[in-house]
mmCIF file of C-alpha atoms in Angstrom:
data_model
loop_
_atom_site.group_PDB
_atom_site.id
_atom_site.type_symbol
_atom_site.label_atom_id
_atom_site.label_comp_id
_atom_site.label_asym_id
_atom_site.label_seq_id
_atom_site.Cartn_x
_atom_site.Cartn_y
_atom_site.Cartn_z
ATOM 1 C CA MET A 1406 34.755 -1.843 -17.105
ATOM 2 C CA ASP A 1407 32.239 0.229 -14.944
ATOM 3 C CA ALA A 1408 30.219 3.286 -16.173
ATOM 4 C CA ILE A 1409 32.819 5.885 -14.607
ATOM 5 C CA GLU A 1410 35.891 4.201 -16.165
ATOM 6 C CA LYS A 1411 34.112 3.825 -19.627
ATOM 7 C CA ALA A 1412 32.958 7.506 -19.681
ATOM 8 C CA ILE A 1413 36.461 8.680 -18.906
ATOM 9 C CA ARG A 1414 37.953 6.426 -21.315
ATOM 10 C CA ASN A 1415 35.668 7.354 -24.201
ATOM 11 C CA ALA A 1416 36.442 10.979 -23.382
ATOM 12 C CA PHE A 1417 40.116 10.218 -23.945
ATOM 13 C CA GLU A 1418 39.638 8.900 -27.167
ATOM 14 C CA LYS A 1419 38.583 12.465 -28.388
ATOM 15 C CA GLY A 1420 41.911 13.848 -27.556
ATOM 16 C CA ASN A 1421 45.537 13.274 -26.553
ATOM 17 C CA ALA A 1422 45.388 11.107 -23.701
ATOM 18 C CA GLU A 1423 49.338 11.328 -23.101
ATOM 19 C CA ASP A 1424 48.768 14.988 -22.617
ATOM 20 C CA ARG A 1425 48.664 15.497 -18.777
ATOM 21 C CA ALA A 1426 46.620 18.755 -19.114
ATOM 22 C CA PHE A 1427 44.082 17.188 -21.332
ATOM 23 C CA ARG A 1428 43.527 14.270 -18.980
ATOM 24 C CA GLU A 1429 43.038 16.877 -16.059
ATOM 25 C CA ARG A 1430 40.436 18.624 -18.206
ATOM 26 C CA VAL A 1431 38.701 15.346 -18.670
ATOM 27 C CA TYR A 1432 38.767 14.552 -15.011
ATOM 28 C CA ARG A 1433 37.366 17.921 -14.083
ATOM 29 C CA SER A 1434 34.531 17.246 -16.859
ATOM 30 C CA ALA A 1435 33.705 14.067 -15.056
ATOM 31 C CA PHE A 1436 33.398 15.676 -11.602
ATOM 32 C CA ALA A 1437 31.330 18.434 -13.070
ATOM 33 C CA ALA A 1438 29.102 15.895 -14.825
ATOM 34 C CA LEU A 1439 28.778 14.045 -11.583
ATOM 35 C CA ASP A 1440 27.819 17.143 -9.619
ATOM 36 C CA ARG A 1441 25.148 18.162 -12.260
ATOM 37 C CA ALA A 1442 23.787 14.565 -11.865
ATOM 38 C CA LEU A 1443 23.692 14.869 -8.095
ATOM 39 C CA GLN A 1444 21.805 18.191 -8.246
ATOM 40 C CA ALA A 1445 19.207 17.083 -10.848
ATOM 41 C CA ASN A 1446 18.199 14.355 -8.243
ATOM 42 C CA PRO A 1447 16.852 16.096 -5.078
ATOM 43 C CA ASP A 1448 16.275 12.703 -3.442
ATOM 44 C CA VAL A 1449 20.011 11.581 -3.268
ATOM 45 C CA THR A 1450 21.086 11.588 0.286
ATOM 46 C CA VAL A 1451 24.539 13.276 1.305
ATOM 47 C CA GLU A 1452 25.968 9.597 2.171
ATOM 48 C CA VAL A 1453 25.052 8.499 -1.421
ATOM 49 C CA ALA A 1454 26.807 11.656 -2.911
ATOM 50 C CA ILE A 1455 29.950 11.271 -0.849
ATOM 51 C CA LYS A 1456 29.943 7.633 -1.726
ATOM 52 C CA ARG A 1457 29.607 8.638 -5.260
ATOM 53 C CA ARG A 1458 32.251 11.174 -5.270
ATOM 54 C CA LYS A 1459 34.819 8.926 -3.536
ATOM 55 C CA ALA A 1460 34.042 6.009 -6.195
ATOM 56 C CA ILE A 1461 34.894 8.531 -9.144
ATOM 57 C CA GLN A 1462 37.999 9.688 -7.102
ATOM 58 C CA ALA A 1463 39.236 6.253 -6.800
ATOM 59 C CA LYS A 1464 38.641 5.493 -10.569
ATOM 60 C CA ILE A 1465 40.402 8.531 -11.705
ATOM 61 C CA THR A 1466 43.577 7.719 -9.272
ATOM 62 C CA GLU A 1467 43.511 4.157 -10.813
ATOM 63 C CA ILE A 1468 43.459 5.346 -14.369
ATOM 64 C CA GLU A 1469 46.047 8.202 -13.998
ATOM 65 C CA SER A 1470 48.511 5.617 -12.504
ATOM 66 C CA GLU A 1471 48.630 4.102 -16.134
ATOM 67 C CA PHE A 1472 49.943 7.287 -17.507
ATOM 68 C CA LEU A 1473 52.741 8.208 -14.880
ATOM 69 C CA PRO A 1474 56.353 6.887 -15.571
ATOM 70 C CA ALA A 1475 57.988 4.802 -12.784
ATOM 71 C CA VAL A 1476 60.721 6.347 -10.663
ATOM 72 C CA PRO A 1477 63.069 4.794 -8.483
ATOM 73 C CA ASP A 1478 62.161 4.238 -4.905
ATOM 74 C CA ILE A 1479 63.593 7.372 -3.125
ATOM 75 C CA GLY A 1480 63.895 6.109 0.606
ATOM 76 C CA PRO A 1481 62.488 4.098 3.434
ATOM 77 C CA GLN A 1482 58.774 3.698 3.694
ATOM 78 C CA GLY A 1483 58.377 6.420 6.103
ATOM 79 C CA ASP A 1484 60.120 8.946 3.767
ATOM 80 C CA ALA A 1485 57.616 8.369 0.821
ATOM 81 C CA PRO A 1486 56.103 11.752 -0.241
ATOM 82 C CA ALA A 1487 52.447 12.204 0.262
ATOM 83 C CA VAL A 1488 50.115 12.045 -2.733
ATOM 84 C CA GLU A 1489 47.137 14.503 -2.243
ATOM 85 C CA LEU A 1490 43.790 14.336 -3.785
ATOM 86 C CA GLY A 1491 42.046 17.769 -4.112
ATOM 87 C CA VAL A 1492 38.442 16.468 -4.134
ATOM 88 C CA GLY A 1493 36.233 17.767 -1.440
ATOM 89 C CA ALA A 1494 37.223 16.199 2.072
ATOM 90 C CA SER A 1495 39.004 13.317 0.249
ATOM 91 C CA PRO A 1496 41.903 11.951 2.591
ATOM 92 C CA THR A 1497 45.590 12.242 1.458
ATOM 93 C CA VAL A 1498 47.283 9.082 0.384
ATOM 94 C CA GLU A 1499 50.789 8.111 1.699
ATOM 95 C CA SER A 1500 53.015 5.204 0.405
ATOM 96 C CA GLY A 1501 53.207 3.853 3.897
ATOM 97 C CA GLN A 1502 49.497 3.730 4.586
ATOM 98 C CA GLN A 1503 46.528 1.507 3.178
ATOM 99 C CA PRO A 1504 44.568 3.821 0.515
ATOM 100 C CA SER A 1505 41.350 3.385 -1.128
ATOM 101 C CA SER A 1506 43.546 2.992 -4.497
ATOM 102 C CA PRO A 1507 46.984 1.968 -4.684
ATOM 103 C CA ALA A 1508 49.786 4.460 -4.145
ATOM 104 C CA VAL A 1509 52.868 2.270 -5.447
ATOM 105 C CA VAL A 1510 52.343 0.318 -8.678
ATOM 106 C CA VAL A 1511 54.811 -2.122 -9.982
ATOM 107 C CA ASP A 1512 54.961 -4.539 -12.903
ATOM 108 C CA GLY A 1513 53.112 -7.386 -11.551
ATOM 109 C CA PRO A 1514 51.216 -7.780 -8.262
ATOM 110 C CA VAL A 1515 51.065 -4.752 -6.025
ATOM 111 C CA GLN A 1516 53.374 -4.888 -3.111
ATOM 112 C CA SER A 1517 54.168 -2.330 -0.169
ATOM 113 C CA ALA A 1518 57.482 -0.459 -0.114
ATOM 114 C CA SER A 1519 58.807 -2.695 2.734
ATOM 115 C CA ASP A 1520 57.986 -6.006 1.034
ATOM 116 C CA ALA A 1521 59.629 -5.349 -2.405
ATOM 117 C CA PRO A 1522 62.992 -7.061 -3.336
ATOM 118 C CA ARG A 1523 65.996 -4.796 -3.379
ATOM 119 C CA SER A 1524 67.834 -6.513 -6.410
ATOM 120 C CA ALA A 1525 69.147 -4.538 -9.082
ATOM 121 C CA SER A 1526 66.982 -6.405 -11.818
ATOM 122 C CA ASP A 1527 63.722 -6.355 -9.503
ATOM 123 C CA ALA A 1528 64.037 -2.768 -8.020
ATOM 124 C CA PRO A 1529 60.620 -1.548 -7.232
ATOM 125 C CA ARG A 1530 59.307 1.576 -8.944
ATOM 126 C CA SER A 1531 56.872 4.018 -7.333
ATOM 127 C CA ARG A 1532 54.465 6.345 -9.110
ATOM 128 C CA VAL A 1533 53.576 9.411 -7.465
ATOM 129 C CA LEU A 1534 49.971 10.489 -8.882
ATOM 130 C CA PRO A 1535 49.044 14.106 -9.465
ATOM 131 C CA VAL A 1536 46.652 16.184 -7.574
ATOM 132 C CA VAL A 1537 43.242 15.309 -8.762
ATOM 133 C CA PRO A 1538 41.317 18.529 -9.733
ATOM 134 C CA ASP A 1539 38.234 19.519 -7.687
ATOM 135 C CA ILE A 1540 34.911 19.804 -8.950
ATOM 136 C CA MET A 1541 34.262 22.959 -11.323
ATOM 137 C CA PRO A 1542 31.633 23.966 -13.985
ATOM 138 C CA ASP A 1543 32.277 23.001 -17.464
ATOM 139 C CA ALA A 1544 32.534 26.636 -18.346
ATOM 140 C CA SER A 1545 36.146 26.628 -17.359
ATOM 141 C CA LEU A 1546 36.768 23.776 -19.694
ATOM 142 C CA PRO A 1547 35.949 25.008 -23.136
ATOM 143 C CA ASP A 1548 38.032 22.137 -25.056
ATOM 144 C CA ALA A 1549 37.355 19.315 -22.603
ATOM 145 C CA PRO A 1550 35.150 16.508 -23.825
ATOM 146 C CA ALA A 1551 31.581 16.411 -22.311
ATOM 147 C CA ILE A 1552 30.927 13.577 -20.013
ATOM 148 C CA ASP A 1553 27.344 12.406 -19.333
ATOM 149 C CA MET A 1554 27.096 11.112 -15.626
ATOM 150 C CA SER A 1555 23.352 11.394 -15.433
ATOM 151 C CA ALA A 1556 22.759 7.662 -16.614
ATOM 152 C CA PRO A 1557 23.049 5.204 -13.689
ATOM 153 C CA ALA A 1558 25.825 2.615 -13.746
ATOM 154 C CA THR A 1559 25.276 -0.572 -15.020
ATOM 155 C CA ALA A 1560 28.247 -2.132 -13.406
ATOM 156 C CA GLY A 1561 29.628 -1.610 -9.931
ATOM 157 C CA ALA A 1562 26.526 -1.240 -7.629
ATOM 158 C CA ALA A 1563 28.585 0.947 -5.326
ATOM 159 C CA THR A 1564 28.783 3.889 -7.731
ATOM 160 C CA GLU A 1565 25.358 3.933 -8.427
ATOM 161 C CA VAL A 1566 23.326 7.129 -7.391
ATOM 162 C CA ALA A 1567 20.022 5.878 -5.969
ATOM 163 C CA PRO A 1568 17.239 7.793 -4.328
ATOM 164 C CA ASP A 1569 16.730 7.758 -0.643
ATOM 165 C CA ARG A 1570 14.412 4.831 -0.115
ATOM 166 C CA ASP A 1571 14.376 5.312 3.837
ATOM 167 C CA GLU A 1572 10.816 6.302 4.146
ATOM 168 C CA ARG A 1573 11.107 7.142 7.942
ATOM 169 C CA ARG A 1574 13.710 9.815 7.103
ATOM 170 C CA ILE A 1575 11.388 11.284 4.163
ATOM 171 C CA ARG A 1576 8.465 11.311 6.630
ATOM 172 C CA GLY A 1577 10.561 12.658 9.576
ATOM 173 C CA ARG A 1578 11.842 15.474 7.122
ATOM 174 C CA ARG A 1579 8.182 16.492 5.580
ATOM 175 C CA LEU A 1580 5.605 15.391 8.029
ATOM 176 C CA PRO A 1581 5.745 18.448 10.440
ATOM 177 C CA LEU A 1582 4.837 21.175 7.646
ATOM 178 C CA THR A 1583 2.303 18.695 6.109
ATOM 179 C CA ALA A 1584 0.775 17.976 9.443
ATOM 180 C CA ILE A 1585 0.692 21.478 10.400
ATOM 181 C CA PHE A 1586 -1.060 22.604 7.097
ATOM 182 C CA LEU A 1587 -3.609 19.911 7.301
ATOM 183 C CA THR A 1588 -4.290 20.774 10.975
ATOM 184 C CA VAL A 1589 -4.751 24.355 10.214
ATOM 185 C CA THR A 1590 -6.875 23.761 7.152
ATOM 186 C CA LEU A 1591 -9.310 21.322 9.081
ATOM 187 C CA LEU A 1592 -9.421 23.623 11.976
ATOM 188 C CA ALA A 1593 -10.407 26.628 9.521
ATOM 189 C CA ALA A 1594 -13.103 24.392 7.763
ATOM 190 C CA VAL A 1595 -14.564 23.465 11.202
ATOM 191 C CA GLY A 1596 -14.523 27.091 12.372
ATOM 192 C CA ILE A 1597 -16.267 28.266 9.199
ATOM 193 C CA GLY A 1598 -18.826 25.460 9.408
ATOM 194 C CA LEU A 1599 -19.773 26.281 12.953
ATOM 195 C CA PHE A 1600 -20.091 29.903 12.215
ATOM 196 C CA PHE A 1601 -22.427 29.240 9.245
ATOM 197 C CA ALA A 1602 -24.303 26.725 11.335
ATOM 198 C CA VAL A 1603 -25.013 29.236 14.081
ATOM 199 C CA GLN A 1604 -26.020 32.057 11.646
ATOM 200 C CA THR A 1605 -28.522 29.952 9.874
ATOM 201 C CA GLY A 1606 -30.151 28.579 13.115
ATOM 202 C CA VAL A 1607 -29.101 24.742 12.553
ATOM 203 C CA PHE A 1608 -28.770 24.272 16.353
ATOM 204 C CA LYS A 1609 -32.120 26.071 17.004
ATOM 205 C CA THR A 1610 -35.228 24.157 17.942
ATOM 206 C CA GLN A 1611 -38.365 24.638 16.091
ATOM 207 C CA ALA A 1612 -39.914 26.798 18.930
ATOM 208 C CA GLN A 1613 -36.551 28.979 18.870
ATOM 209 C CA LEU A 1614 -36.992 29.739 15.140
ATOM 210 C CA ASP A 1615 -40.688 30.761 15.510
ATOM 211 C CA THR A 1616 -40.087 34.265 16.893
ATOM 212 C CA ALA A 1617 -43.776 35.168 17.259
ATOM 213 C CA PRO A 1618 -45.352 35.336 20.742
ATOM 214 C CA PRO A 1619 -46.799 32.100 22.234
ATOM 215 C CA GLU A 1620 -50.382 31.799 21.158
ATOM 216 C CA ALA A 1621 -53.144 29.268 21.703
ATOM 217 C CA PRO A 1622 -54.353 26.994 18.706
ATOM 218 C CA PRO A 1623 -56.404 29.025 16.178
ATOM 219 C CA THR A 1624 -59.817 28.423 17.836
ATOM 220 C CA VAL A 1625 -62.236 30.852 19.260
ATOM 221 C CA ASN A 1626 -63.359 31.081 22.891
ATOM 222 C CA GLY A 1627 -66.169 28.971 24.048
ATOM 223 C CA ASP A 1628 -68.381 31.837 24.394
ATOM 224 C CA ASP A 1629 -68.211 32.772 20.758
ATOM 225 C CA PHE A 1630 -68.144 29.350 19.020
ATOM 226 C CA THR A 1631 -68.275 25.788 20.120
ATOM 227 C CA PRO A 1632 -66.867 23.240 17.521
ATOM 228 C CA ALA A 1633 -69.134 20.505 16.163
ATOM 229 C CA ASN A 1634 -68.664 17.193 17.967
ATOM 230 C CA GLY A 1635 -66.004 18.537 20.097
ATOM 231 C CA ASP A 1636 -63.564 19.309 17.139
ATOM 232 C CA THR A 1637 -60.688 21.507 18.229
ATOM 233 C CA GLY A 1638 -59.267 21.902 15.004
ATOM 234 C CA PRO A 1639 -60.100 24.604 12.443
ATOM 235 C CA ALA A 1640 -63.665 26.289 12.503
ATOM 236 C CA LYS A 1641 -65.992 24.667 10.070
ATOM 237 C CA PRO A 1642 -66.942 27.197 7.056
ATOM 238 C CA GLY A 1643 -69.926 29.479 8.407
ATOM 239 C CA ALA A 1644 -69.789 28.142 11.870
ATOM 240 C CA ALA A 1645 -68.882 31.551 13.292
ATOM 241 C CA ASP A 1646 -71.141 33.702 11.159
ATOM 242 C CA GLN A 1647 -74.231 33.619 13.600
ATOM 243 C CA SER A 1648 -72.895 35.918 16.194
ATOM 244 C CA ARG A 1649 -70.554 37.892 14.365
ATOM 245 C CA ASN A 1650 -70.638 40.902 11.951
ATOM 246 C CA TRP A 1651 -67.779 40.267 9.559
ATOM 247 C CA ILE A 1652 -66.074 42.956 7.485
ATOM 248 C CA ASN A 1653 -64.592 41.667 4.198
ATOM 249 C CA VAL A 1654 -61.055 42.004 3.747
ATOM 250 C CA PHE A 1655 -60.487 39.595 0.706
ATOM 251 C CA SER A 1656 -62.823 38.038 -1.997
ATOM 252 C CA PRO A 1657 -62.040 36.269 -4.958
ATOM 253 C CA THR A 1658 -64.344 38.399 -6.984
ATOM 254 C CA ASP A 1659 -61.871 41.170 -6.631
ATOM 255 C CA ALA A 1660 -58.212 40.122 -6.721
ATOM 256 C CA SER A 1661 -56.957 43.577 -7.604
ATOM 257 C CA HIS A 1662 -55.572 44.125 -4.098
ATOM 258 C CA VAL A 1663 -53.559 40.946 -4.295
ATOM 259 C CA SER A 1664 -49.722 41.271 -4.857
ATOM 260 C CA ALA A 1665 -47.589 38.317 -5.714
ATOM 261 C CA PRO A 1666 -43.860 38.463 -5.933
ATOM 262 C CA SER A 1667 -42.138 37.598 -9.348
ATOM 263 C CA ASP A 1668 -41.352 33.907 -8.091
ATOM 264 C CA ALA A 1669 -44.970 33.359 -6.740
ATOM 265 C CA LYS A 1670 -48.298 32.837 -8.609
ATOM 266 C CA ALA A 1671 -51.857 33.932 -7.634
ATOM 267 C CA GLU A 1672 -54.717 32.672 -9.992
ATOM 268 C CA VAL A 1673 -58.358 32.822 -9.473
ATOM 269 C CA MET A 1674 -60.234 29.417 -9.995
ATOM 270 C CA LYS A 1675 -63.526 27.897 -9.407
ATOM 271 C CA ASP A 1676 -64.963 24.446 -8.817
ATOM 272 C CA ASP A 1677 -68.094 22.935 -7.156
ATOM 273 C CA THR A 1678 -66.853 24.346 -3.707
ATOM 274 C CA GLY A 1679 -67.038 27.907 -5.085
ATOM 275 C CA SER A 1680 -64.475 30.604 -6.362
ATOM 276 C CA PHE A 1681 -61.168 30.728 -4.636
ATOM 277 C CA LEU A 1682 -57.647 32.344 -5.273
ATOM 278 C CA ARG A 1683 -54.905 29.600 -5.738
ATOM 279 C CA ILE A 1684 -51.575 30.790 -4.353
ATOM 280 C CA ARG A 1685 -48.283 29.354 -4.696
ATOM 281 C CA SER A 1686 -45.052 30.780 -2.996
ATOM 282 C CA GLY A 1687 -41.900 30.992 -4.826
ATOM 283 C CA ALA A 1688 -38.963 28.884 -4.133
ATOM 284 C CA SER A 1689 -37.515 31.801 -1.911
ATOM 285 C CA GLY A 1690 -40.413 31.405 0.365
ATOM 286 C CA SER A 1691 -41.853 34.804 -0.813
ATOM 287 C CA ALA A 1692 -45.427 35.320 0.493
ATOM 288 C CA ILE A 1693 -48.478 36.635 -1.433
ATOM 289 C CA SER A 1694 -49.889 39.905 0.261
ATOM 290 C CA PHE A 1695 -53.594 40.839 0.744
ATOM 291 C CA ASP A 1696 -54.391 44.589 1.226
ATOM 292 C CA VAL A 1697 -56.092 45.678 4.423
ATOM 293 C CA GLY A 1698 -57.900 48.814 3.593
ATOM 294 C CA GLN A 1699 -57.112 52.028 5.923
ATOM 295 C CA GLY A 1700 -60.875 52.342 6.391
ATOM 296 C CA VAL A 1701 -61.021 48.722 7.830
ATOM 297 C CA LEU A 1702 -58.163 49.494 10.122
ATOM 298 C CA GLU A 1703 -59.742 52.817 11.433
ATOM 299 C CA LYS A 1704 -62.663 50.495 12.313
ATOM 300 C CA LEU A 1705 -60.361 48.059 14.277
ATOM 301 C CA ALA A 1706 -58.341 50.668 16.158
ATOM 302 C CA GLY A 1707 -58.530 50.269 19.907
ATOM 303 C CA LYS A 1708 -60.507 47.075 19.703
ATOM 304 C CA HIS A 1709 -59.890 43.509 20.071
ATOM 305 C CA ALA A 1710 -60.445 41.910 16.363
ATOM 306 C CA MET A 1711 -60.895 38.419 15.277
ATOM 307 C CA PHE A 1712 -59.463 37.609 11.844
ATOM 308 C CA ASP A 1713 -60.780 34.667 9.677
ATOM 309 C CA ILE A 1714 -58.787 33.053 6.687
ATOM 310 C CA ILE A 1715 -61.232 30.466 4.911
ATOM 311 C CA ALA A 1716 -58.681 28.161 2.939
ATOM 312 C CA ARG A 1717 -57.863 24.520 1.959
ATOM 313 C CA SER A 1718 -54.806 22.748 0.446
ATOM 314 C CA GLU A 1719 -54.284 21.913 -3.120
ATOM 315 C CA GLU A 1720 -56.113 18.683 -4.117
ATOM 316 C CA GLY A 1721 -53.831 15.737 -2.762
ATOM 317 C CA LYS A 1722 -51.265 17.799 -1.232
ATOM 318 C CA GLU A 1723 -51.630 18.927 2.335
ATOM 319 C CA THR A 1724 -49.453 21.838 3.461
ATOM 320 C CA GLN A 1725 -48.465 24.214 6.052
ATOM 321 C CA ILE A 1726 -49.001 27.962 5.533
ATOM 322 C CA SER A 1727 -47.694 30.791 7.559
ATOM 323 C CA VAL A 1728 -49.363 34.048 8.186
ATOM 324 C CA ASP A 1729 -47.689 37.466 8.809
ATOM 325 C CA CYS A 1730 -49.356 40.922 9.176
ATOM 326 C CA ASN A 1731 -48.260 44.665 9.010
ATOM 327 C CA PHE A 1732 -51.067 47.047 10.230
ATOM 328 C CA GLY A 1733 -48.645 50.240 9.875
ATOM 329 C CA GLU A 1734 -49.153 52.554 13.026
ATOM 330 C CA LEU A 1735 -51.283 49.651 14.715
ATOM 331 C CA GLY A 1736 -48.484 46.999 15.016
ATOM 332 C CA ASP A 1737 -48.591 43.366 13.550
ATOM 333 C CA CYS A 1738 -50.063 39.907 14.392
ATOM 334 C CA GLY A 1739 -46.858 37.930 14.881
ATOM 335 C CA ARG A 1740 -46.426 35.030 12.731
ATOM 336 C CA LYS A 1741 -49.059 32.304 12.495
ATOM 337 C CA ARG A 1742 -48.755 28.727 11.283
ATOM 338 C CA TYR A 1743 -51.515 26.465 10.258
ATOM 339 C CA ALA A 1744 -51.579 22.825 8.841
ATOM 340 C CA VAL A 1745 -54.041 23.022 6.118
ATOM 341 C CA GLY A 1746 -55.816 19.971 4.663
ATOM 342 C CA GLN A 1747 -57.690 19.234 1.568
ATOM 343 C CA GLN A 1748 -61.056 20.472 3.089
ATOM 344 C CA ARG A 1749 -62.229 23.814 3.133
ATOM 345 C CA ASN A 1750 -61.757 25.285 6.889
ATOM 346 C CA GLU A 1751 -61.499 28.505 8.707
ATOM 347 C CA TYR A 1752 -58.335 29.641 10.310
ATOM 348 C CA LEU A 1753 -58.703 32.182 12.984
ATOM 349 C CA PHE A 1754 -56.248 34.586 14.870
ATOM 350 C CA ASP A 1755 -57.021 37.641 17.051
ATOM 351 C CA VAL A 1756 -55.211 40.867 17.504
ATOM 352 C CA GLN A 1757 -55.568 43.637 20.176
ATOM 353 C CA PHE A 1758 -55.256 46.982 18.411
ATOM 354 C CA PRO A 1759 -53.856 50.042 20.167
ATOM 355 C CA ASN A 1760 -56.288 53.051 20.263
ATOM 356 C CA LYS A 1761 -54.495 55.165 17.695
ATOM 357 C CA HIS A 1762 -55.098 56.333 13.907
ATOM 358 C CA PRO A 1763 -53.623 53.641 11.434
ATOM 359 C CA GLY A 1764 -52.041 56.471 9.047
ATOM 360 C CA SER A 1765 -52.406 53.989 6.096
ATOM 361 C CA ALA A 1766 -53.570 50.656 4.903
ATOM 362 C CA GLY A 1767 -52.004 47.410 5.997
ATOM 363 C CA THR A 1768 -51.356 43.966 4.718
ATOM 364 C CA ILE A 1769 -51.756 40.271 5.510
ATOM 365 C CA ALA A 1770 -48.953 38.093 3.896
ATOM 366 C CA VAL A 1771 -49.649 34.256 3.295
ATOM 367 C CA ASN A 1772 -46.773 31.975 2.574
ATOM 368 C CA SER A 1773 -48.497 28.817 0.817
ATOM 369 C CA ASP A 1774 -45.891 26.247 1.675
ATOM 370 C CA PHE A 1775 -43.876 26.892 4.852
ATOM 371 C CA ASP A 1776 -41.436 24.157 3.931
ATOM 372 C CA LYS A 1777 -40.626 25.578 0.474
ATOM 373 C CA GLN A 1778 -41.746 22.536 -1.532
ATOM 374 C CA GLY A 1779 -43.904 24.557 -3.934
ATOM 375 C CA LYS A 1780 -47.217 23.402 -2.491
ATOM 376 C CA ALA A 1781 -50.327 25.680 -3.111
ATOM 377 C CA ALA A 1782 -53.146 26.854 -0.994
ATOM 378 C CA ASP A 1783 -56.688 27.945 -2.134
ATOM 379 C CA ILE A 1784 -57.762 31.053 -0.260
ATOM 380 C CA TYR A 1785 -61.731 31.593 -0.288
ATOM 381 C CA GLU A 1786 -61.984 34.610 1.705
ATOM 382 C CA ILE A 1787 -60.318 36.559 4.453
ATOM 383 C CA ARG A 1788 -62.486 38.800 6.893
ATOM 384 C CA VAL A 1789 -62.485 40.240 10.316
ATOM 385 C CA SER A 1790 -64.885 41.165 12.977
ATOM 386 C CA VAL A 1791 -64.687 42.955 16.331
ATOM 387 C CA GLU A 1792 -65.261 41.327 19.524
ATOM 388 C CA PRO A 1793 -68.629 42.573 21.524
#
């Protein structure tokens, strides 16, 4: 006995199975239970759902034939009344056709009306099946026994509701929306990445990132200073002192004119090379500012000046410093960058000042580590001289 028949017969035991109205309620409950089971499984295909409904229709037809009384054959094969099943698009069953379930039942093997003997003792008896009810909710059957059709059938593989295993059909149904979503998401991510890359200068060369005007290496002209042994690097300490009158801008003995942001440090220290100010820029790349007094700028207005920063890197850690200037009404010096070693050296740059009143003091800002790795630089002195 398959699961459908077992469920219906169990429901019959809860009432009077001889009562036709009761049986119809059981059949309706069975169809409603099947409908709930199909709706609860969205993977069931239309073909499987139709197959399941036809299976329950055939089983109900077979069961109902047991309860109808036999009646004499009322005419030739072509005059037999049609038996109609009211389930969806199920076909009608006539006594002269080959139905999915028998339309004529006799006590013994099933025979067609044309083949049955006509003797009085062996006259065939036909049974006309009632209209099988269509699917309707259980709410219209308050006294119908509940039938659970959600469990898969253990017998009769043809009646089992199985999910659609055709992966090509699933992909064909879902792939377009998924592909569109993934494509749009990927394009948006690429666009955002390119936008930020352009904004942050990822595709720019080092020369493009340095917005300062092109300048020669930080050395003085041959007339003013000739490096020892043909050295074209930073000037040696004191090498340019002989022919210049230097104006002091910063000295470690007076660090009151030095400003360090909150994430930067500036500390006066001393060793066998002398006193110096050890500066360490913060993680944000902030610089330490050295004041250039208004009186100093007034002496430089309208002249070509040479600035000299005497510095070295922290012991064992070579660094690359950057220098920016703000001279108020007299302009700036552009951005300068120097590779600073562990030996004390002079790092020079020149500025042509316009002939105007400065109006206020200025600043020279030094970043101790252009690469933002937390390296320090020791500043011994900052000074300036006017070209003759």
